[in-house]
Amino acid sequence: RFGELVEKTDPGLHFRWPYPINEVLLPDVTRNNRIQIGMRSAVGGGGTRAQAIRDVPEESLMLTGDENIVDVDFEVQWKIRDAEKFLFNIREQEKLVQTVTESAMREIVGRTPAEEIRTRGRSIAQQQVRDLVQQALDSYDAGISILGIQLNNAQPPQEVSDAFEEVQRAEQNQNQFIREAEQYRNRVLGSARGEASKIV
């Protein structure tokens, strides 16, 4: 009433003053909401289910803990936990969730080496981001629950992907040469020890 919460009601018949005095707000507390960060997907025209992915580099390019740049695409799933807090404690709720999640992801990626965020460290990063976002939203008393963070992609930017792959191939070749050298060393040392034992 006049912009202030006066009551919460159950479903059914209720009477109220008209709009300038009273207004009924009906947030959907059962819906799972989803926000994409670093990319946008749109369903194709003509009712087809094909999706076109559009990259949003100003959201997705992040600096890793070992000072590399990765292109991180992810989404956050959330729902309204408390309708009163959601409506009256914060403004631009969806924008807040997006901003807090992007900031948390930048913090976690900034602490993690590029190779780890691209491979085995993804699930740990997702959990850490989820926890950070939930803590921040709880501190704002936002009435929002974070259901999960889904890291879809963490790759080097398109402009440097060829150079990155070349570096990866060079590292693999280096590892192979090291293994071959160790095998050769073991073979030669084994043979020399055998000769030494025979001479003794």
mmCIF file of N, CA and C in Angstrom, residues 76-172:
data_model
loop_
_atom_site.group_PDB
_atom_site.id
_atom_site.type_symbol
_atom_site.label_atom_id
_atom_site.label_comp_id
_atom_site.label_asym_id
_atom_site.label_seq_id
_atom_site.Cartn_x
_atom_site.Cartn_y
_atom_site.Cartn_z
ATOM 1 N N VAL A 76 24.300 -19.046 -14.521
ATOM 2 C CA VAL A 76 23.908 -19.173 -13.122
ATOM 3 C C VAL A 76 22.418 -19.490 -13.078
ATOM 4 N N GLN A 77 22.049 -20.443 -12.223
ATOM 5 C CA GLN A 77 20.647 -20.799 -12.035
ATOM 6 C C GLN A 77 20.253 -20.378 -10.627
ATOM 7 N N TRP A 78 19.119 -19.688 -10.526
ATOM 8 C CA TRP A 78 18.701 -19.148 -9.240
ATOM 9 C C TRP A 78 17.187 -19.127 -9.131
ATOM 10 N N LYS A 79 16.712 -18.992 -7.913
ATOM 11 C CA LYS A 79 15.273 -18.844 -7.701
ATOM 12 C C LYS A 79 15.024 -17.925 -6.508
ATOM 13 N N ILE A 80 13.797 -17.465 -6.412
ATOM 14 C CA ILE A 80 13.418 -16.573 -5.316
ATOM 15 C C ILE A 80 13.172 -17.413 -4.072
ATOM 16 N N ARG A 81 13.892 -17.093 -2.997
ATOM 17 C CA ARG A 81 13.724 -17.807 -1.734
ATOM 18 C C ARG A 81 12.720 -17.088 -0.829
ATOM 19 N N ASP A 82 12.769 -15.754 -0.829
ATOM 20 C CA ASP A 82 11.878 -14.957 0.025
ATOM 21 C C ASP A 82 11.348 -13.799 -0.815
ATOM 22 N N ALA A 83 10.045 -13.849 -1.141
ATOM 23 C CA ALA A 83 9.455 -12.853 -2.044
ATOM 24 C C ALA A 83 9.531 -11.440 -1.479
ATOM 25 N N GLU A 84 9.328 -11.286 -0.181
ATOM 26 C CA GLU A 84 9.358 -9.953 0.431
ATOM 27 C C GLU A 84 10.738 -9.316 0.305
ATOM 28 N N LYS A 85 11.774 -10.076 0.670
ATOM 29 C CA LYS A 85 13.141 -9.549 0.555
ATOM 30 C C LYS A 85 13.497 -9.278 -0.899
ATOM 31 N N PHE A 86 13.108 -10.193 -1.788
ATOM 32 C CA PHE A 86 13.404 -10.059 -3.216
ATOM 33 C C PHE A 86 12.801 -8.778 -3.780
ATOM 34 N N LEU A 87 11.572 -8.463 -3.402
ATOM 35 C CA LEU A 87 10.883 -7.297 -3.962
ATOM 36 C C LEU A 87 11.284 -5.983 -3.304
ATOM 37 N N PHE A 88 11.586 -5.995 -2.003
ATOM 38 C CA PHE A 88 11.738 -4.739 -1.284
ATOM 39 C C PHE A 88 13.156 -4.416 -0.824
ATOM 40 N N ASN A 89 14.055 -5.392 -0.813
ATOM 41 C CA ASN A 89 15.414 -5.106 -0.338
ATOM 42 C C ASN A 89 16.387 -4.747 -1.459
ATOM 43 N N ILE A 90 16.105 -5.165 -2.674
ATOM 44 C CA ILE A 90 17.030 -4.907 -3.784
ATOM 45 C C ILE A 90 16.259 -4.441 -5.016
ATOM 46 N N ARG A 91 16.975 -3.732 -5.889
ATOM 47 C CA ARG A 91 16.411 -3.326 -7.176
ATOM 48 C C ARG A 91 17.158 -4.041 -8.286
ATOM 49 N N GLU A 92 16.547 -4.121 -9.445
ATOM 50 C CA GLU A 92 17.173 -4.771 -10.616
ATOM 51 C C GLU A 92 17.776 -6.106 -10.193
ATOM 52 N N GLN A 93 16.895 -6.988 -9.728
ATOM 53 C CA GLN A 93 17.333 -8.240 -9.126
ATOM 54 C C GLN A 93 18.164 -9.093 -10.076
ATOM 55 N N GLU A 94 17.715 -9.233 -11.319
ATOM 56 C CA GLU A 94 18.436 -10.072 -12.277
ATOM 57 C C GLU A 94 19.813 -9.496 -12.575
ATOM 58 N N LYS A 95 19.895 -8.182 -12.699
ATOM 59 C CA LYS A 95 21.180 -7.516 -12.953
ATOM 60 C C LYS A 95 22.125 -7.720 -11.774
ATOM 61 N N LEU A 96 21.580 -7.686 -10.565
ATOM 62 C CA LEU A 96 22.395 -7.918 -9.371
ATOM 63 C C LEU A 96 22.981 -9.326 -9.382
ATOM 64 N N VAL A 97 22.146 -10.325 -9.680
ATOM 65 C CA VAL A 97 22.634 -11.714 -9.725
ATOM 66 C C VAL A 97 23.738 -11.839 -10.768
ATOM 67 N N GLN A 98 23.539 -11.243 -11.938
ATOM 68 C CA GLN A 98 24.539 -11.318 -13.006
ATOM 69 C C GLN A 98 25.849 -10.659 -12.578
ATOM 70 N N THR A 99 25.769 -9.455 -12.015
ATOM 71 C CA THR A 99 26.973 -8.716 -11.633
ATOM 72 C C THR A 99 27.750 -9.437 -10.536
ATOM 73 N N VAL A 100 27.036 -9.921 -9.521
ATOM 74 C CA VAL A 100 27.701 -10.613 -8.415
ATOM 75 C C VAL A 100 28.346 -11.910 -8.913
ATOM 76 N N THR A 101 27.648 -12.646 -9.786
ATOM 77 C CA THR A 101 28.192 -13.908 -10.291
ATOM 78 C C THR A 101 29.422 -13.672 -11.166
ATOM 79 N N GLU A 102 29.345 -12.670 -12.032
ATOM 80 C CA GLU A 102 30.505 -12.356 -12.888
ATOM 81 C C GLU A 102 31.706 -11.956 -12.038
ATOM 82 N N SER A 103 31.473 -11.155 -11.008
ATOM 83 C CA SER A 103 32.549 -10.719 -10.121
ATOM 84 C C SER A 103 33.165 -11.916 -9.381
ATOM 85 N N ALA A 104 32.322 -12.823 -8.892
ATOM 86 C CA ALA A 104 32.818 -14.003 -8.181
ATOM 87 C C ALA A 104 33.627 -14.899 -9.112
ATOM 88 N N MET A 105 33.145 -15.078 -10.345
ATOM 89 C CA MET A 105 33.877 -15.907 -11.308
ATOM 90 C C MET A 105 35.236 -15.289 -11.610
ATOM 91 N N ARG A 106 35.290 -13.967 -11.769
ATOM 92 C CA ARG A 106 36.574 -13.304 -12.024
ATOM 93 C C ARG A 106 37.542 -13.522 -10.849
ATOM 94 N N GLU A 107 37.020 -13.481 -9.635
ATOM 95 C CA GLU A 107 37.871 -13.693 -8.464
ATOM 96 C C GLU A 107 38.449 -15.110 -8.450
ATOM 97 N N ILE A 108 37.605 -16.111 -8.693
ATOM 98 C CA ILE A 108 38.070 -17.503 -8.663
ATOM 99 C C ILE A 108 39.013 -17.781 -9.825
ATOM 100 N N VAL A 109 38.679 -17.326 -11.032
ATOM 101 C CA VAL A 109 39.562 -17.525 -12.187
ATOM 102 C C VAL A 109 40.894 -16.814 -11.950
ATOM 103 N N GLY A 110 40.855 -15.647 -11.306
ATOM 104 C CA GLY A 110 42.070 -14.896 -11.027
ATOM 105 C C GLY A 110 43.008 -15.584 -10.047
ATOM 106 N N ARG A 111 42.491 -16.553 -9.299
ATOM 107 C CA ARG A 111 43.310 -17.312 -8.348
ATOM 108 C C ARG A 111 43.748 -18.662 -8.904
ATOM 109 N N THR A 112 43.240 -19.043 -10.073
ATOM 110 C CA THR A 112 43.434 -20.393 -10.604
ATOM 111 C C THR A 112 44.283 -20.359 -11.871
ATOM 112 N N PRO A 113 45.237 -21.278 -12.022
ATOM 113 C CA PRO A 113 46.002 -21.346 -13.276
ATOM 114 C C PRO A 113 45.100 -21.685 -14.469
ATOM 115 N N ALA A 114 45.470 -21.207 -15.643
ATOM 116 C CA ALA A 114 44.640 -21.385 -16.847
ATOM 117 C C ALA A 114 44.376 -22.852 -17.148
ATOM 118 N N GLU A 115 45.411 -23.677 -17.053
ATOM 119 C CA GLU A 115 45.238 -25.100 -17.393
ATOM 120 C C GLU A 115 44.250 -25.774 -16.443
ATOM 121 N N GLU A 116 44.283 -25.374 -15.184
ATOM 122 C CA GLU A 116 43.387 -25.982 -14.202
ATOM 123 C C GLU A 116 41.940 -25.571 -14.443
ATOM 124 N N ILE A 117 41.714 -24.295 -14.772
ATOM 125 C CA ILE A 117 40.335 -23.830 -15.000
ATOM 126 C C ILE A 117 39.777 -24.446 -16.279
ATOM 127 N N ARG A 118 40.661 -24.813 -17.202
ATOM 128 C CA ARG A 118 40.211 -25.427 -18.455
ATOM 129 C C ARG A 118 39.922 -26.918 -18.298
ATOM 130 N N THR A 119 40.547 -27.569 -17.314
ATOM 131 C CA THR A 119 40.438 -29.034 -17.241
ATOM 132 C C THR A 119 39.912 -29.503 -15.890
ATOM 133 N N ARG A 120 40.788 -29.990 -15.045
ATOM 134 C CA ARG A 120 40.365 -30.705 -13.835
ATOM 135 C C ARG A 120 39.795 -29.804 -12.738
ATOM 136 N N GLY A 121 40.041 -28.497 -12.791
ATOM 137 C CA GLY A 121 39.588 -27.619 -11.716
ATOM 138 C C GLY A 121 38.219 -26.990 -11.929
ATOM 139 N N ARG A 122 37.534 -27.387 -12.992
ATOM 140 C CA ARG A 122 36.252 -26.743 -13.318
ATOM 141 C C ARG A 122 35.194 -26.937 -12.239
ATOM 142 N N SER A 123 35.027 -28.174 -11.768
ATOM 143 C CA SER A 123 33.964 -28.436 -10.788
ATOM 144 C C SER A 123 34.255 -27.729 -9.465
ATOM 145 N N ILE A 124 35.518 -27.656 -9.079
ATOM 146 C CA ILE A 124 35.878 -26.940 -7.854
ATOM 147 C C ILE A 124 35.572 -25.455 -8.015
ATOM 148 N N ALA A 125 35.927 -24.898 -9.191
ATOM 149 C CA ALA A 125 35.658 -23.478 -9.450
ATOM 150 C C ALA A 125 34.166 -23.188 -9.408
ATOM 151 N N GLN A 126 33.358 -24.070 -9.991
ATOM 152 C CA GLN A 126 31.901 -23.871 -9.994
ATOM 153 C C GLN A 126 31.364 -23.808 -8.569
ATOM 154 N N GLN A 127 31.842 -24.707 -7.704
ATOM 155 C CA GLN A 127 31.368 -24.729 -6.316
ATOM 156 C C GLN A 127 31.822 -23.482 -5.562
ATOM 157 N N GLN A 128 33.077 -23.072 -5.787
ATOM 158 C CA GLN A 128 33.598 -21.885 -5.108
ATOM 159 C C GLN A 128 32.831 -20.630 -5.526
ATOM 160 N N VAL A 129 32.527 -20.516 -6.818
ATOM 161 C CA VAL A 129 31.766 -19.360 -7.304
ATOM 162 C C VAL A 129 30.365 -19.372 -6.706
ATOM 163 N N ARG A 130 29.735 -20.543 -6.691
ATOM 164 C CA ARG A 130 28.385 -20.639 -6.117
ATOM 165 C C ARG A 130 28.372 -20.172 -4.664
ATOM 166 N N ASP A 131 29.353 -20.631 -3.879
ATOM 167 C CA ASP A 131 29.421 -20.243 -2.468
ATOM 168 C C ASP A 131 29.641 -18.740 -2.302
ATOM 169 N N LEU A 132 30.550 -18.175 -3.103
ATOM 170 C CA LEU A 132 30.819 -16.732 -3.032
ATOM 171 C C LEU A 132 29.581 -15.910 -3.366
ATOM 172 N N VAL A 133 28.878 -16.314 -4.429
ATOM 173 C CA VAL A 133 27.686 -15.569 -4.863
ATOM 174 C C VAL A 133 26.608 -15.643 -3.789
ATOM 175 N N GLN A 134 26.401 -16.840 -3.225
ATOM 176 C CA GLN A 134 25.372 -16.979 -2.191
ATOM 177 C C GLN A 134 25.703 -16.134 -0.970
ATOM 178 N N GLN A 135 26.981 -16.099 -0.571
ATOM 179 C CA GLN A 135 27.389 -15.265 0.563
ATOM 180 C C GLN A 135 27.097 -13.787 0.292
ATOM 181 N N ALA A 136 27.442 -13.336 -0.921
ATOM 182 C CA ALA A 136 27.220 -11.923 -1.263
ATOM 183 C C ALA A 136 25.732 -11.590 -1.256
ATOM 184 N N LEU A 137 24.907 -12.435 -1.868
ATOM 185 C CA LEU A 137 23.467 -12.169 -1.919
ATOM 186 C C LEU A 137 22.845 -12.229 -0.526
ATOM 187 N N ASP A 138 23.330 -13.129 0.320
ATOM 188 C CA ASP A 138 22.830 -13.183 1.700
ATOM 189 C C ASP A 138 23.208 -11.918 2.464
ATOM 190 N N SER A 139 24.397 -11.384 2.188
ATOM 191 C CA SER A 139 24.802 -10.148 2.869
ATOM 192 C C SER A 139 23.928 -8.967 2.437
ATOM 193 N N TYR A 140 23.384 -9.027 1.198
ATOM 194 C CA TYR A 140 22.453 -7.985 0.738
ATOM 195 C C TYR A 140 21.028 -8.262 1.205
ATOM 196 N N ASP A 141 20.807 -9.427 1.849
ATOM 197 C CA ASP A 141 19.470 -9.840 2.275
ATOM 198 C C ASP A 141 18.514 -9.834 1.084
ATOM 199 N N ALA A 142 18.967 -10.485 -0.017
ATOM 200 C CA ALA A 142 18.268 -10.398 -1.302
ATOM 201 C C ALA A 142 17.118 -11.370 -1.455
ATOM 202 N N GLY A 143 17.042 -12.398 -0.616
ATOM 203 C CA GLY A 143 15.963 -13.372 -0.756
ATOM 204 C C GLY A 143 16.098 -14.253 -1.982
ATOM 205 N N ILE A 144 17.348 -14.513 -2.409
ATOM 206 C CA ILE A 144 17.621 -15.302 -3.620
ATOM 207 C C ILE A 144 18.470 -16.506 -3.245
ATOM 208 N N SER A 145 18.144 -17.667 -3.801
ATOM 209 C CA SER A 145 18.951 -18.874 -3.643
ATOM 210 C C SER A 145 19.650 -19.184 -4.961
ATOM 211 N N ILE A 146 20.937 -19.450 -4.893
ATOM 212 C CA ILE A 146 21.692 -19.865 -6.072
ATOM 213 C C ILE A 146 21.622 -21.382 -6.147
ATOM 214 N N LEU A 147 21.050 -21.883 -7.230
ATOM 215 C CA LEU A 147 20.892 -23.324 -7.405
ATOM 216 C C LEU A 147 22.158 -23.967 -7.948
ATOM 217 N N GLY A 148 22.888 -23.240 -8.804
ATOM 218 C CA GLY A 148 24.112 -23.810 -9.355
ATOM 219 C C GLY A 148 24.772 -22.893 -10.357
ATOM 220 N N ILE A 149 26.046 -23.154 -10.584
ATOM 221 C CA ILE A 149 26.846 -22.456 -11.601
ATOM 222 C C ILE A 149 27.301 -23.515 -12.586
ATOM 223 N N GLN A 150 27.082 -23.279 -13.863
ATOM 224 C CA GLN A 150 27.499 -24.225 -14.907
ATOM 225 C C GLN A 150 28.543 -23.566 -15.798
ATOM 226 N N LEU A 151 29.775 -24.051 -15.707
ATOM 227 C CA LEU A 151 30.869 -23.536 -16.529
ATOM 228 C C LEU A 151 30.821 -24.255 -17.869
ATOM 229 N N ASN A 152 30.400 -23.546 -18.922
ATOM 230 C CA ASN A 152 30.222 -24.170 -20.232
ATOM 231 C C ASN A 152 31.508 -24.233 -21.044
ATOM 232 N N ASN A 153 32.338 -23.217 -20.904
ATOM 233 C CA ASN A 153 33.505 -23.133 -21.765
ATOM 234 C C ASN A 153 34.579 -22.314 -21.057
ATOM 235 N N ALA A 154 35.816 -22.774 -21.130
ATOM 236 C CA ALA A 154 36.958 -22.013 -20.621
ATOM 237 C C ALA A 154 38.123 -22.303 -21.552
ATOM 238 N N GLN A 155 38.269 -21.478 -22.552
ATOM 239 C CA GLN A 155 39.276 -21.681 -23.590
ATOM 240 C C GLN A 155 40.073 -20.398 -23.797
ATOM 241 N N PRO A 156 41.216 -20.497 -24.435
ATOM 242 C CA PRO A 156 41.932 -19.263 -24.786
ATOM 243 C C PRO A 156 41.115 -18.469 -25.797
ATOM 244 N N PRO A 157 41.263 -17.148 -25.826
ATOM 245 C CA PRO A 157 40.508 -16.338 -26.795
ATOM 246 C C PRO A 157 40.782 -16.781 -28.228
ATOM 247 N N GLN A 158 39.818 -16.582 -29.098
ATOM 248 C CA GLN A 158 39.899 -17.022 -30.489
ATOM 249 C C GLN A 158 41.140 -16.479 -31.192
ATOM 250 N N GLU A 159 41.507 -15.237 -30.870
ATOM 251 C CA GLU A 159 42.643 -14.597 -31.540
ATOM 252 C C GLU A 159 43.963 -15.320 -31.286
ATOM 253 N N VAL A 160 44.089 -15.993 -30.142
ATOM 254 C CA VAL A 160 45.366 -16.634 -29.800
ATOM 255 C C VAL A 160 45.251 -18.151 -29.706
ATOM 256 N N SER A 161 44.121 -18.716 -30.127
ATOM 257 C CA SER A 161 43.920 -20.153 -29.958
ATOM 258 C C SER A 161 44.942 -20.971 -30.744
ATOM 259 N N ASP A 162 45.328 -20.516 -31.969
ATOM 260 C CA ASP A 162 46.332 -21.248 -32.753
ATOM 261 C C ASP A 162 47.671 -21.271 -32.029
ATOM 262 N N ALA A 163 48.080 -20.112 -31.506
ATOM 263 C CA ALA A 163 49.352 -20.036 -30.777
ATOM 264 C C ALA A 163 49.293 -20.892 -29.516
ATOM 265 N N PHE A 164 48.147 -20.889 -28.863
ATOM 266 C CA PHE A 164 47.985 -21.684 -27.636
ATOM 267 C C PHE A 164 48.115 -23.165 -27.943
ATOM 268 N N GLU A 165 47.483 -23.627 -29.030
ATOM 269 C CA GLU A 165 47.578 -25.031 -29.420
ATOM 270 C C GLU A 165 49.012 -25.401 -29.780
ATOM 271 N N GLU A 166 49.730 -24.455 -30.401
ATOM 272 C CA GLU A 166 51.124 -24.707 -30.756
ATOM 273 C C GLU A 166 51.970 -24.874 -29.488
ATOM 274 N N VAL A 167 51.706 -24.044 -28.481
ATOM 275 C CA VAL A 167 52.410 -24.161 -27.203
ATOM 276 C C VAL A 167 52.101 -25.515 -26.562
ATOM 277 N N GLN A 168 50.827 -25.937 -26.623
ATOM 278 C CA GLN A 168 50.441 -27.234 -26.049
ATOM 279 C C GLN A 168 51.179 -28.371 -26.748
ATOM 280 N N ARG A 169 51.249 -28.300 -28.094
ATOM 281 C CA ARG A 169 51.971 -29.337 -28.845
ATOM 282 C C ARG A 169 53.447 -29.337 -28.467
ATOM 283 N N ALA A 170 54.037 -28.143 -28.312
ATOM 284 C CA ALA A 170 55.451 -28.047 -27.937
ATOM 285 C C ALA A 170 55.689 -28.660 -26.561
ATOM 286 N N GLU A 171 54.765 -28.419 -25.625
ATOM 287 C CA GLU A 171 54.905 -29.004 -24.293
ATOM 288 C C GLU A 171 54.799 -30.525 -24.343
ATOM 289 N N GLN A 172 53.892 -31.040 -25.173
ATOM 290 C CA GLN A 172 53.763 -32.491 -25.318
ATOM 291 C C GLN A 172 55.034 -33.084 -25.918
#
